[in-house]
mmCIF file of N, CA and C in Angstrom:
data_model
loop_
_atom_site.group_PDB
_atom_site.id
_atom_site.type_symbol
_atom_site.label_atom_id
_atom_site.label_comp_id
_atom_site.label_asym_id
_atom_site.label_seq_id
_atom_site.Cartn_x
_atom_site.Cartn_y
_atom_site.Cartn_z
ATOM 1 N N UNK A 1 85.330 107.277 73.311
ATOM 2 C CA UNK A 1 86.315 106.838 74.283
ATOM 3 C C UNK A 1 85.719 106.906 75.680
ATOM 4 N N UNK A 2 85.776 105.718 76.385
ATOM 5 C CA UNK A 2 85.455 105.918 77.831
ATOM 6 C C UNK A 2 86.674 106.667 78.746
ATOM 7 N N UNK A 3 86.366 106.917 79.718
ATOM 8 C CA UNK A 3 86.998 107.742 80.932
ATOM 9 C C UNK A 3 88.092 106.069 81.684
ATOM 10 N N UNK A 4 89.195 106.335 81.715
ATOM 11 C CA UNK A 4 89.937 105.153 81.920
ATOM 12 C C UNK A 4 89.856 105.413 83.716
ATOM 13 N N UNK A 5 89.561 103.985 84.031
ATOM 14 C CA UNK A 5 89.990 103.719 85.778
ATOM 15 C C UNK A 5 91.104 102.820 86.236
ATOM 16 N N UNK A 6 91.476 103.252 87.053
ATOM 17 C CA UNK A 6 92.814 102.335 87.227
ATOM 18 C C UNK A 6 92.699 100.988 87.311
ATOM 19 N N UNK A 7 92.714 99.847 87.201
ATOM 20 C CA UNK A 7 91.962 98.398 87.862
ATOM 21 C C UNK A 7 93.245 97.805 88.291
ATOM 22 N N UNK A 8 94.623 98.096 87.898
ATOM 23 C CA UNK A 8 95.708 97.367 88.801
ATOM 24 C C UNK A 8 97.144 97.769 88.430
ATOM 25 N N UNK A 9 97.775 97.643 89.007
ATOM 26 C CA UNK A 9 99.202 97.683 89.181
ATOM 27 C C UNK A 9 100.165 96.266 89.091
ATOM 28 N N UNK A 10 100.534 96.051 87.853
ATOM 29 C CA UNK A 10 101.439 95.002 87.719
ATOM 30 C C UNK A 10 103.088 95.071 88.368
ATOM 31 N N UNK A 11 102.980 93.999 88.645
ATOM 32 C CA UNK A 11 104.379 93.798 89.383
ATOM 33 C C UNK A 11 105.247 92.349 88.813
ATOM 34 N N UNK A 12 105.988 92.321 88.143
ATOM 35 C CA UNK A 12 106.684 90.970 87.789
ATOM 36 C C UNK A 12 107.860 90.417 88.549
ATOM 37 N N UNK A 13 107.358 89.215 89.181
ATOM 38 C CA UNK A 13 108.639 88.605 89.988
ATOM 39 C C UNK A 13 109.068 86.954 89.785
ATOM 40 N N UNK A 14 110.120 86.816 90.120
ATOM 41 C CA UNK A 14 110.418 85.573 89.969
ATOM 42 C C UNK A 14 109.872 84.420 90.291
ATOM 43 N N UNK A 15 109.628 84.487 91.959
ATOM 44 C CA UNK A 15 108.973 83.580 92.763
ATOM 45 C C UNK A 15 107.620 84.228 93.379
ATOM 46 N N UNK A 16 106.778 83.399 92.517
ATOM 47 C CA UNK A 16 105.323 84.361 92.350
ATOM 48 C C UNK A 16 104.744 83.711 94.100
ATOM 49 N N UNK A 17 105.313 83.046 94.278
ATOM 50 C CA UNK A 17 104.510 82.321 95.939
ATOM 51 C C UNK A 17 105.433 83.184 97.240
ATOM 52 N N UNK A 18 106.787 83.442 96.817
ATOM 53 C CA UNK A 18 107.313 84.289 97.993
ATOM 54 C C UNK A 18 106.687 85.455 98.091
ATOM 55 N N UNK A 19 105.881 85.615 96.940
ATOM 56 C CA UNK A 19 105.836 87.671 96.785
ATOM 57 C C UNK A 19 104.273 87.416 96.767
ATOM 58 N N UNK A 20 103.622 86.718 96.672
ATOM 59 C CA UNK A 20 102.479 86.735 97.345
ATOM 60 C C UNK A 20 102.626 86.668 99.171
ATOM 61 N N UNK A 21 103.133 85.902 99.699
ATOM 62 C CA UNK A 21 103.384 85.663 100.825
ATOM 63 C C UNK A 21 103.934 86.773 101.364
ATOM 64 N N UNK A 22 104.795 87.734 100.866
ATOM 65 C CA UNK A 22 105.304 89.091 101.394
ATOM 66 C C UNK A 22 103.793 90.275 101.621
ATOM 67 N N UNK A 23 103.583 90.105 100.266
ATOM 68 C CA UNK A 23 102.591 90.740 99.624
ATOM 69 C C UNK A 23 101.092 90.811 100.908
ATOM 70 N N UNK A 24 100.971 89.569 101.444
ATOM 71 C CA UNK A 24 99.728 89.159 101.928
ATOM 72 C C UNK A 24 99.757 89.302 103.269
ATOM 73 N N UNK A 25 100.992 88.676 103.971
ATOM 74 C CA UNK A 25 101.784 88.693 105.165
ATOM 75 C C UNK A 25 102.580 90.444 105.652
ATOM 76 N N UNK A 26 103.143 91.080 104.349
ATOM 77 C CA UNK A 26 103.496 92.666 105.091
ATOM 78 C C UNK A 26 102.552 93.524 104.568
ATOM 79 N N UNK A 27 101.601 93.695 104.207
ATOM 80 C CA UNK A 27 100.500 94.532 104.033
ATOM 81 C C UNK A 27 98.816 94.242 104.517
ATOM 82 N N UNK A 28 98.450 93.235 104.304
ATOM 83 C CA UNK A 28 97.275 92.377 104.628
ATOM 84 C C UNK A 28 96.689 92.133 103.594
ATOM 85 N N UNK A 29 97.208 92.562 102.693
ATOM 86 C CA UNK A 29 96.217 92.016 101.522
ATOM 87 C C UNK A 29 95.844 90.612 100.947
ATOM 88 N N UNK A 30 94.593 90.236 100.572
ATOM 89 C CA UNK A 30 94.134 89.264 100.544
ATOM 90 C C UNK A 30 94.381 88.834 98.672
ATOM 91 N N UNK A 31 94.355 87.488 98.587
ATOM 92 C CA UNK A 31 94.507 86.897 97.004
ATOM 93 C C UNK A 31 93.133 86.858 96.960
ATOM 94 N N UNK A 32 92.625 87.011 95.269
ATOM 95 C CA UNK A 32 91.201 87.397 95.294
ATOM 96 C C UNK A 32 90.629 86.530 93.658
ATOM 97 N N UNK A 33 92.322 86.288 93.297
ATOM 98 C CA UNK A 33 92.548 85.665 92.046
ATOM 99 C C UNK A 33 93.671 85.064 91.793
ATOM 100 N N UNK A 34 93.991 83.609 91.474
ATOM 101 C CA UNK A 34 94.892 83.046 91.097
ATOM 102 C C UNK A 34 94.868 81.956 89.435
ATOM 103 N N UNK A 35 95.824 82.431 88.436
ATOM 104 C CA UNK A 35 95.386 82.118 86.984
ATOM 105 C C UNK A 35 96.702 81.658 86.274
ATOM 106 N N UNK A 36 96.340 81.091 85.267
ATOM 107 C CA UNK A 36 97.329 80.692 84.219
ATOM 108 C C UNK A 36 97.122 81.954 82.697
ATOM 109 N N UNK A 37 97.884 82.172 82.065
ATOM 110 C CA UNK A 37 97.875 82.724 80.982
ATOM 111 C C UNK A 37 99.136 82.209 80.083
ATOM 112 N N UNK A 38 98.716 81.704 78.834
ATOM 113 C CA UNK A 38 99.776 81.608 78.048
ATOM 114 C C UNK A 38 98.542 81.478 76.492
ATOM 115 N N UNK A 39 99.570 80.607 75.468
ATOM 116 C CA UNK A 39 99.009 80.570 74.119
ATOM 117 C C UNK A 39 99.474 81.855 73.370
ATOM 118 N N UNK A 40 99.665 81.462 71.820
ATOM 119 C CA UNK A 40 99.916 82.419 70.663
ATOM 120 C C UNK A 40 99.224 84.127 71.471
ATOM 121 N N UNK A 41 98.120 84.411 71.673
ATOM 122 C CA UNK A 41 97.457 85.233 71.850
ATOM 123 C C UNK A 41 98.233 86.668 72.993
ATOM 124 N N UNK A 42 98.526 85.624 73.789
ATOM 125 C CA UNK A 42 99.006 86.265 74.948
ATOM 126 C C UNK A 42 100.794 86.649 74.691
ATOM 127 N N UNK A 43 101.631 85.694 74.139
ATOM 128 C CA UNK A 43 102.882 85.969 73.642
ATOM 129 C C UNK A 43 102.881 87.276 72.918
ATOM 130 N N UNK A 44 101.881 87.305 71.671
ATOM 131 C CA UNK A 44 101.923 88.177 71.202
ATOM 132 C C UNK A 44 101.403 89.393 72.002
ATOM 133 N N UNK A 45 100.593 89.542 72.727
ATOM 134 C CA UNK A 45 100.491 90.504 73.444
ATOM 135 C C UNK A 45 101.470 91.500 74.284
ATOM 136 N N UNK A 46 102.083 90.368 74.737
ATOM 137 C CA UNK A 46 103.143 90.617 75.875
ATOM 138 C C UNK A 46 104.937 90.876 75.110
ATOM 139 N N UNK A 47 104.663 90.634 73.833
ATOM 140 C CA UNK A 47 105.801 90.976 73.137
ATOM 141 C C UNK A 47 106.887 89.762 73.447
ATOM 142 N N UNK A 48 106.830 88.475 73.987
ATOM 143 C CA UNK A 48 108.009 87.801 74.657
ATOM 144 C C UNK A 48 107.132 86.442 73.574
ATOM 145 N N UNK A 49 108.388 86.020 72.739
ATOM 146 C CA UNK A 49 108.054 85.250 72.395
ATOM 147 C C UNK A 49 108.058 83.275 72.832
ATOM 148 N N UNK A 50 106.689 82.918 72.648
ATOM 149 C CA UNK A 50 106.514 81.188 73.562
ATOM 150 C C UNK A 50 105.772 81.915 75.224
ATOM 151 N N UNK A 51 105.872 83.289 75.489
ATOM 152 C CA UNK A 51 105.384 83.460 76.631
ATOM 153 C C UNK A 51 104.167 83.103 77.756
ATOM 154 N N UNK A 52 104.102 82.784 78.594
ATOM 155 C CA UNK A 52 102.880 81.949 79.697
ATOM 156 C C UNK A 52 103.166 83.125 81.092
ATOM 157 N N UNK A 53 102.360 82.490 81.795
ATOM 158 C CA UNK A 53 102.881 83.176 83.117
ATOM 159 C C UNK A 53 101.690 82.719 84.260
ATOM 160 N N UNK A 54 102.081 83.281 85.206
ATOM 161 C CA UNK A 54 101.406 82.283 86.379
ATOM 162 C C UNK A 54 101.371 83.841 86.739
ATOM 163 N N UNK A 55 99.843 84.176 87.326
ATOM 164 C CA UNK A 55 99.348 85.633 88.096
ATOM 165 C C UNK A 55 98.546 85.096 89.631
ATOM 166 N N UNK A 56 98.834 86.100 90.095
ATOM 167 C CA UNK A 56 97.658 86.509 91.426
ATOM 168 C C UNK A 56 97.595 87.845 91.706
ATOM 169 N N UNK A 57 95.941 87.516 92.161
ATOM 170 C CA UNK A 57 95.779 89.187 92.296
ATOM 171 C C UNK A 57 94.946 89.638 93.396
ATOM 172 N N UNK A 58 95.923 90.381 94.179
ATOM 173 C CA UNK A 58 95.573 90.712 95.700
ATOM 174 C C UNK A 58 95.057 92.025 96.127
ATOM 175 N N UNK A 59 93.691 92.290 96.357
ATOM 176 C CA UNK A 59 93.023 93.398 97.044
ATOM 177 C C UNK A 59 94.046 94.296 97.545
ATOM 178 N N UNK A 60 94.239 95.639 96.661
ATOM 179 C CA UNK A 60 94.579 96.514 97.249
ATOM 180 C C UNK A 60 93.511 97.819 97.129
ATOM 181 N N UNK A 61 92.054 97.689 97.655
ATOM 182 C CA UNK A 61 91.255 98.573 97.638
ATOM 183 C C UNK A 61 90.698 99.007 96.591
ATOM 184 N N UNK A 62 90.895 100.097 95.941
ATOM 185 C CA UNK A 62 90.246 100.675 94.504
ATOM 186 C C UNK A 62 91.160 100.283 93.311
ATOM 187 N N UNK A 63 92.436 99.438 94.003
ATOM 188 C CA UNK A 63 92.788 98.530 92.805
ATOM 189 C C UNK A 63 93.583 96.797 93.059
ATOM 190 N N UNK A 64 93.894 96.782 92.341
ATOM 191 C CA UNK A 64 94.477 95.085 92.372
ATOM 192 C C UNK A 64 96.077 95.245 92.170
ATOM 193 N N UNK A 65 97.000 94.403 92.846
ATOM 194 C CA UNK A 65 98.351 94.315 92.680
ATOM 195 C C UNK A 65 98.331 92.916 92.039
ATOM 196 N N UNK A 66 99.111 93.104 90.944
ATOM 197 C CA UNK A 66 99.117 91.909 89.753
ATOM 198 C C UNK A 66 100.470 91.260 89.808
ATOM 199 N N UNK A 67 100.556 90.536 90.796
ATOM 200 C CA UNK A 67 102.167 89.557 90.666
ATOM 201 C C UNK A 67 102.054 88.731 89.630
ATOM 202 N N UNK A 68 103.053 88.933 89.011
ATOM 203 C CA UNK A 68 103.394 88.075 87.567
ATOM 204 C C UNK A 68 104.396 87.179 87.435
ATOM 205 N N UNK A 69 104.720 86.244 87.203
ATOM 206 C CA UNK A 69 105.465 85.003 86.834
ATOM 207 C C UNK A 69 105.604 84.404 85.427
ATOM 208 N N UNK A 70 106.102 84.977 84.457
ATOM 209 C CA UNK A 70 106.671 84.593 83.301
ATOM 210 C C UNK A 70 107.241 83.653 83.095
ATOM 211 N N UNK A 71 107.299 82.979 82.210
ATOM 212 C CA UNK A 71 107.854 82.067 81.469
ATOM 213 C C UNK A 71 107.995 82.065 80.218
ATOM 214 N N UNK A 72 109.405 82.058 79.078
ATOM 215 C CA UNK A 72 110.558 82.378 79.933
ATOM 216 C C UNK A 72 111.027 83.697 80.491
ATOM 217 N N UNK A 73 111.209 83.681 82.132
ATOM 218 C CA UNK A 73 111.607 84.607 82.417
ATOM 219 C C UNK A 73 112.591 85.766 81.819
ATOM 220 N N UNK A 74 112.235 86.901 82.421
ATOM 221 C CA UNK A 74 113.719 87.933 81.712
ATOM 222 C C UNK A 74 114.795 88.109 82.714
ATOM 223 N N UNK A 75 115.959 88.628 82.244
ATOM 224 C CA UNK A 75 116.631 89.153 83.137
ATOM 225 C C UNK A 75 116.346 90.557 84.116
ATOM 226 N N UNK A 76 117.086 89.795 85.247
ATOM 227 C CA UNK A 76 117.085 90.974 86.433
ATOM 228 C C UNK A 76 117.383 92.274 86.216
ATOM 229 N N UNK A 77 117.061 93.061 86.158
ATOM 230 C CA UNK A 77 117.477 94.611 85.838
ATOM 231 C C UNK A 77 118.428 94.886 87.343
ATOM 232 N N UNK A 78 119.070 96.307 87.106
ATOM 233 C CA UNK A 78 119.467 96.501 88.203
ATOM 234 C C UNK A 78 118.566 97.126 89.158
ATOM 235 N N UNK A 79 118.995 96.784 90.835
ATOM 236 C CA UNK A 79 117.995 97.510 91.503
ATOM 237 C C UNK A 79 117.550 98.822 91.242
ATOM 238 N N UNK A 80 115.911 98.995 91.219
ATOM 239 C CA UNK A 80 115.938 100.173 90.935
ATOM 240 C C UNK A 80 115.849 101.460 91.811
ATOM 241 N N UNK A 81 116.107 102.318 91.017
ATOM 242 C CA UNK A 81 116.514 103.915 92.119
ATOM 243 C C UNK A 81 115.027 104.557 91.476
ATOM 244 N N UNK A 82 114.658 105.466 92.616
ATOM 245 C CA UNK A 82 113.618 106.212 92.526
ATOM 246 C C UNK A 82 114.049 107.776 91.137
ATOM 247 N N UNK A 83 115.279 107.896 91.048
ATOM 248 C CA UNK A 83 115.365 109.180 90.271
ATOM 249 C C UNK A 83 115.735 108.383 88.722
ATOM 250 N N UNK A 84 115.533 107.528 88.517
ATOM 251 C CA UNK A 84 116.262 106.299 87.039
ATOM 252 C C UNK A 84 114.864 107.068 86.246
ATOM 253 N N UNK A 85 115.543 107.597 85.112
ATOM 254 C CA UNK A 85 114.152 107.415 84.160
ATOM 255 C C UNK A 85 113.186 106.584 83.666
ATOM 256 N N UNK A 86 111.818 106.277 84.055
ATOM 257 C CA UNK A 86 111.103 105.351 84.005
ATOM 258 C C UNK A 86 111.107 103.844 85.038
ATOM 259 N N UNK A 87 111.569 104.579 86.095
ATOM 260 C CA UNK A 87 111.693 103.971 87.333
ATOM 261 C C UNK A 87 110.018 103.842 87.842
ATOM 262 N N UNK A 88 109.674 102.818 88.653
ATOM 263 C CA UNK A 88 108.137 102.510 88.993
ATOM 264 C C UNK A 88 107.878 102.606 90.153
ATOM 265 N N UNK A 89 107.117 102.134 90.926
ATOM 266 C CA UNK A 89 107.281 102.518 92.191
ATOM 267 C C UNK A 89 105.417 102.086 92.743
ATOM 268 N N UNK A 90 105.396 101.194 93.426
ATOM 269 C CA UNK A 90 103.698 100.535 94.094
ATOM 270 C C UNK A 90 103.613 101.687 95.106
ATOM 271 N N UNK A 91 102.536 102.350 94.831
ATOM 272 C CA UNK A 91 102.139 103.200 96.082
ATOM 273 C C UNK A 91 101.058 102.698 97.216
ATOM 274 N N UNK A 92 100.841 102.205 98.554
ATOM 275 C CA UNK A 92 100.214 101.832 99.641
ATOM 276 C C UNK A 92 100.087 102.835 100.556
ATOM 277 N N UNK A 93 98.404 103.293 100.845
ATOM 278 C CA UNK A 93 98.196 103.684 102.339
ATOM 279 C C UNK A 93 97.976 103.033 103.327
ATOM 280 N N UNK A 94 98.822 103.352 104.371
ATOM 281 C CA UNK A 94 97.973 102.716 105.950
ATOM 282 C C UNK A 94 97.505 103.739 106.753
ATOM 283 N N UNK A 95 96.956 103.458 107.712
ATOM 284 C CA UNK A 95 96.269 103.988 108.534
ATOM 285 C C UNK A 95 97.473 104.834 109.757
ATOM 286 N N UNK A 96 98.558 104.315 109.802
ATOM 287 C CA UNK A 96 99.460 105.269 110.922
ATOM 288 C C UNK A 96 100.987 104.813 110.021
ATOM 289 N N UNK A 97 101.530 105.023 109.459
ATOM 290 C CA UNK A 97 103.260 104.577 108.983
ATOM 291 C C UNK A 97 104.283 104.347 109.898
ATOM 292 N N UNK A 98 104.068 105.645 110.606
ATOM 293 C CA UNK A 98 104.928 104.930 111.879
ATOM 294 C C UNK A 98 104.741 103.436 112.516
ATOM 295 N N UNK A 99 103.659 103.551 112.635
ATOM 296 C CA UNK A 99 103.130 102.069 112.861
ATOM 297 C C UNK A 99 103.386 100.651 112.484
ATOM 298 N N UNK A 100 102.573 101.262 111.308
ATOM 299 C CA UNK A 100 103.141 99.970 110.169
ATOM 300 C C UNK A 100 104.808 99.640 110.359
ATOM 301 N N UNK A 101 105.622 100.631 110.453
ATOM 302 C CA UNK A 101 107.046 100.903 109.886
ATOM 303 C C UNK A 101 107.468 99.687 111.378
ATOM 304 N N UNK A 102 106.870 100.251 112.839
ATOM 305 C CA UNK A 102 107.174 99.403 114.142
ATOM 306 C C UNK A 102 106.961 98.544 113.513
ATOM 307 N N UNK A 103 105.696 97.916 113.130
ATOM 308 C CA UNK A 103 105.717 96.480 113.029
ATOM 309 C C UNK A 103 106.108 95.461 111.809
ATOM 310 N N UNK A 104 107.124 96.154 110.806
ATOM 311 C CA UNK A 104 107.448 95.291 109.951
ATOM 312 C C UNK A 104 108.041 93.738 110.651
ATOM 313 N N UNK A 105 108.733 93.035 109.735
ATOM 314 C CA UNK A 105 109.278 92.121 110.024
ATOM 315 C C UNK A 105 110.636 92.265 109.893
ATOM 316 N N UNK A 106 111.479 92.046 110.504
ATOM 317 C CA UNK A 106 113.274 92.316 110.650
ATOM 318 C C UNK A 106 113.538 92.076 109.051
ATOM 319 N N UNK A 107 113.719 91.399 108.282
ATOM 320 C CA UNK A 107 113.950 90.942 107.355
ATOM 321 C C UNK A 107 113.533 91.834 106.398
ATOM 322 N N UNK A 108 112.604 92.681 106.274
ATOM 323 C CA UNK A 108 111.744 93.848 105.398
ATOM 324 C C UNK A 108 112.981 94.935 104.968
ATOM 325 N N UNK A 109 113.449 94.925 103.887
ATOM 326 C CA UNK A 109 114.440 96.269 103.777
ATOM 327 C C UNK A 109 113.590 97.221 103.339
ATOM 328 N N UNK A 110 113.800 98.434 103.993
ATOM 329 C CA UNK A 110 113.333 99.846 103.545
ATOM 330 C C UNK A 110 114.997 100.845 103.691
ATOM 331 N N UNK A 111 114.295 102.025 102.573
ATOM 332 C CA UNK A 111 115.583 102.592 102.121
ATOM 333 C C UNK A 111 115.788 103.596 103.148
ATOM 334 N N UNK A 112 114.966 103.927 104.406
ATOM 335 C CA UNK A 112 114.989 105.050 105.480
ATOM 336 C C UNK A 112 114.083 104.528 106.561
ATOM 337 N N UNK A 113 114.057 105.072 107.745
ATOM 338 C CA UNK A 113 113.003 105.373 108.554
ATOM 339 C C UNK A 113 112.038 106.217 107.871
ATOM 340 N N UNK A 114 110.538 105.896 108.489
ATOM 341 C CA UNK A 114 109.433 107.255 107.489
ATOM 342 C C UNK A 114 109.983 108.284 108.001
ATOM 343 N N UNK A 115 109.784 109.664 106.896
ATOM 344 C CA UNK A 115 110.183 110.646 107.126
ATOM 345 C C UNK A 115 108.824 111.575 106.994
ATOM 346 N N UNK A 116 108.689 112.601 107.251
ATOM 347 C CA UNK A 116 107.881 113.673 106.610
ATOM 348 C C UNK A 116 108.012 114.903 105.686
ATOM 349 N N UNK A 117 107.461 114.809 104.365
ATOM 350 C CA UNK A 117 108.394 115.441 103.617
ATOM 351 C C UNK A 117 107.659 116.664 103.856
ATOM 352 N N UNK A 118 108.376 117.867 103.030
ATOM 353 C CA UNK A 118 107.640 119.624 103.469
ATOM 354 C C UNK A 118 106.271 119.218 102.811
ATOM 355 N N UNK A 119 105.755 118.653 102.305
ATOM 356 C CA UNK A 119 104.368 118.755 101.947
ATOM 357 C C UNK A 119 103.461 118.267 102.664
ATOM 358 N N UNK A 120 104.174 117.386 104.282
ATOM 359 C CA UNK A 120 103.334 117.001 105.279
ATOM 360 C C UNK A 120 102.845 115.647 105.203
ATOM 361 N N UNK A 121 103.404 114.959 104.329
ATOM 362 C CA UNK A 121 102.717 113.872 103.935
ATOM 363 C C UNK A 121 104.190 112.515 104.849
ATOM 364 N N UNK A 122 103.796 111.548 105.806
ATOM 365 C CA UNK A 122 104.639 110.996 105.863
ATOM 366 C C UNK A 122 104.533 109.695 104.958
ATOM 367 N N UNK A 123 105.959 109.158 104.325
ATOM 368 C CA UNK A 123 106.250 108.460 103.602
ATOM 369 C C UNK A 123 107.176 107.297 103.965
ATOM 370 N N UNK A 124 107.202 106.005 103.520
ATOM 371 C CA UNK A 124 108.516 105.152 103.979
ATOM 372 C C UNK A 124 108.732 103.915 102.818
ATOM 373 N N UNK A 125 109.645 103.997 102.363
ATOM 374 C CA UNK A 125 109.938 102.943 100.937
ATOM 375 C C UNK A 125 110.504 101.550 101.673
ATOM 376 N N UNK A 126 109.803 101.028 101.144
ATOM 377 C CA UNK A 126 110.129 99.202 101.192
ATOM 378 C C UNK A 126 110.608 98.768 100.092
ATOM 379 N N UNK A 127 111.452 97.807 100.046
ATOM 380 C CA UNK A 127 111.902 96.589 98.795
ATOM 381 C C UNK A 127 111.180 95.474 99.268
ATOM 382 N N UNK A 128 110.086 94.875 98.405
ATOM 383 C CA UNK A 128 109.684 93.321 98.563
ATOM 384 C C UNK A 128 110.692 92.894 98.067
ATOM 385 N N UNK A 129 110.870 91.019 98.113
ATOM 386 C CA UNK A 129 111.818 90.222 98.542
ATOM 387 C C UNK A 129 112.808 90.232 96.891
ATOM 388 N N UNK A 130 112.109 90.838 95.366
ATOM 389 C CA UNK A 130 112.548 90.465 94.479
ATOM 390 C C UNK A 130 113.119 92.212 94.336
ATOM 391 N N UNK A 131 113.155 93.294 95.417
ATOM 392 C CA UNK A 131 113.818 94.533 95.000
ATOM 393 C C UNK A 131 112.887 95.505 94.434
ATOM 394 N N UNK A 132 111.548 94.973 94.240
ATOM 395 C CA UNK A 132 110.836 95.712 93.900
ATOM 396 C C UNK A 132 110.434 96.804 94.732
ATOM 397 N N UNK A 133 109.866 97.962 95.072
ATOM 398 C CA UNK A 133 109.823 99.714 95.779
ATOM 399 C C UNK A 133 108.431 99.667 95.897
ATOM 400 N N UNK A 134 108.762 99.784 96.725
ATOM 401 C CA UNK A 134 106.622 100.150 97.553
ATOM 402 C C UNK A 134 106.688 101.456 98.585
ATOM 403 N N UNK A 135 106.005 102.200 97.923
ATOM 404 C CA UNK A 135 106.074 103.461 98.889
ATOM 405 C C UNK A 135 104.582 103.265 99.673
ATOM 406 N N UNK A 136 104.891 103.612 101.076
ATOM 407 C CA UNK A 136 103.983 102.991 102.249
ATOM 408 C C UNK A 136 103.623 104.717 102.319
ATOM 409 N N UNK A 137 102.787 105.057 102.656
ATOM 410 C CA UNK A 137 102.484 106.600 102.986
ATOM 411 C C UNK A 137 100.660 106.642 104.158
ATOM 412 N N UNK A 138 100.972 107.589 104.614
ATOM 413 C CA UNK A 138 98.997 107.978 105.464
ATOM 414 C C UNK A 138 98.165 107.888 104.618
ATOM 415 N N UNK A 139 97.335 107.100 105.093
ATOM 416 C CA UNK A 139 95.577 107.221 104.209
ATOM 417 C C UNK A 139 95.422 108.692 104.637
#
């Protein structure tokens, strides 16, 4: 058995071009890969049967954020809460949070101002545009 490394973080959304555009536009990350996947092979993989999907995959440092676009799509879950069992959650460093946090875009929902929790670490949760949770925290 080899020693496993992380290589990415999947994310599945509806409108794979808005959430790149969030994706690229509120973080900086760059597209590094854009692909088709479908056929018997991949359905079965993915457990969804007739399944395809449309990916990109955007530099997030020592790993890749994998926006996904299915076909046929699933249903919306409810928004998710950080304490839900098996709740997910994209983790991002920047360089100052406060910072970052000034310069979002009006439109950006986050669930607080950053805070600093007792372990010293400051933190600030975002929803990209499909509800998905990105915790922004200090490099």
């Amino acid at each position: 058995m080899t020693d496993p490394t992380a290589h990415h973080v999947g994310v599945t959304v509806d409108d794979l071009d808005r959430a790149v555009d969030f994706y690229a536009e509120t973080f900086d990350l760059d597209v590094v890969a854009e692909f088709s996947v479908g056929g018997d092979a991949f359905a079965e993989a993915v457990a969804v049967e007739g399944a395809s999907a449309e990916f990109a995959h955007l530099d997030a440092g020592d790993a890749i954020v994998e926006l996904v676009a299915y076909e046929p799509a699933g249903e919306a879950g409810a928004d998710p809460e950080l304490n839900r069992l098996g709740a997910t959650h994209l983790g991002l460093t920047v360089d100052d949070v406060e910072a970052f946090y000034a310069g979002l875009a009006d439109d950006v929902e986050t669930l607080s101002p950053p805070r600093t929790t007792s372990s010293g670490t400051t933190v600030l949760f975002v929803r990209d545009p499909e509800g998905n949770l990105i915790e922004v925290l200090d490099a």
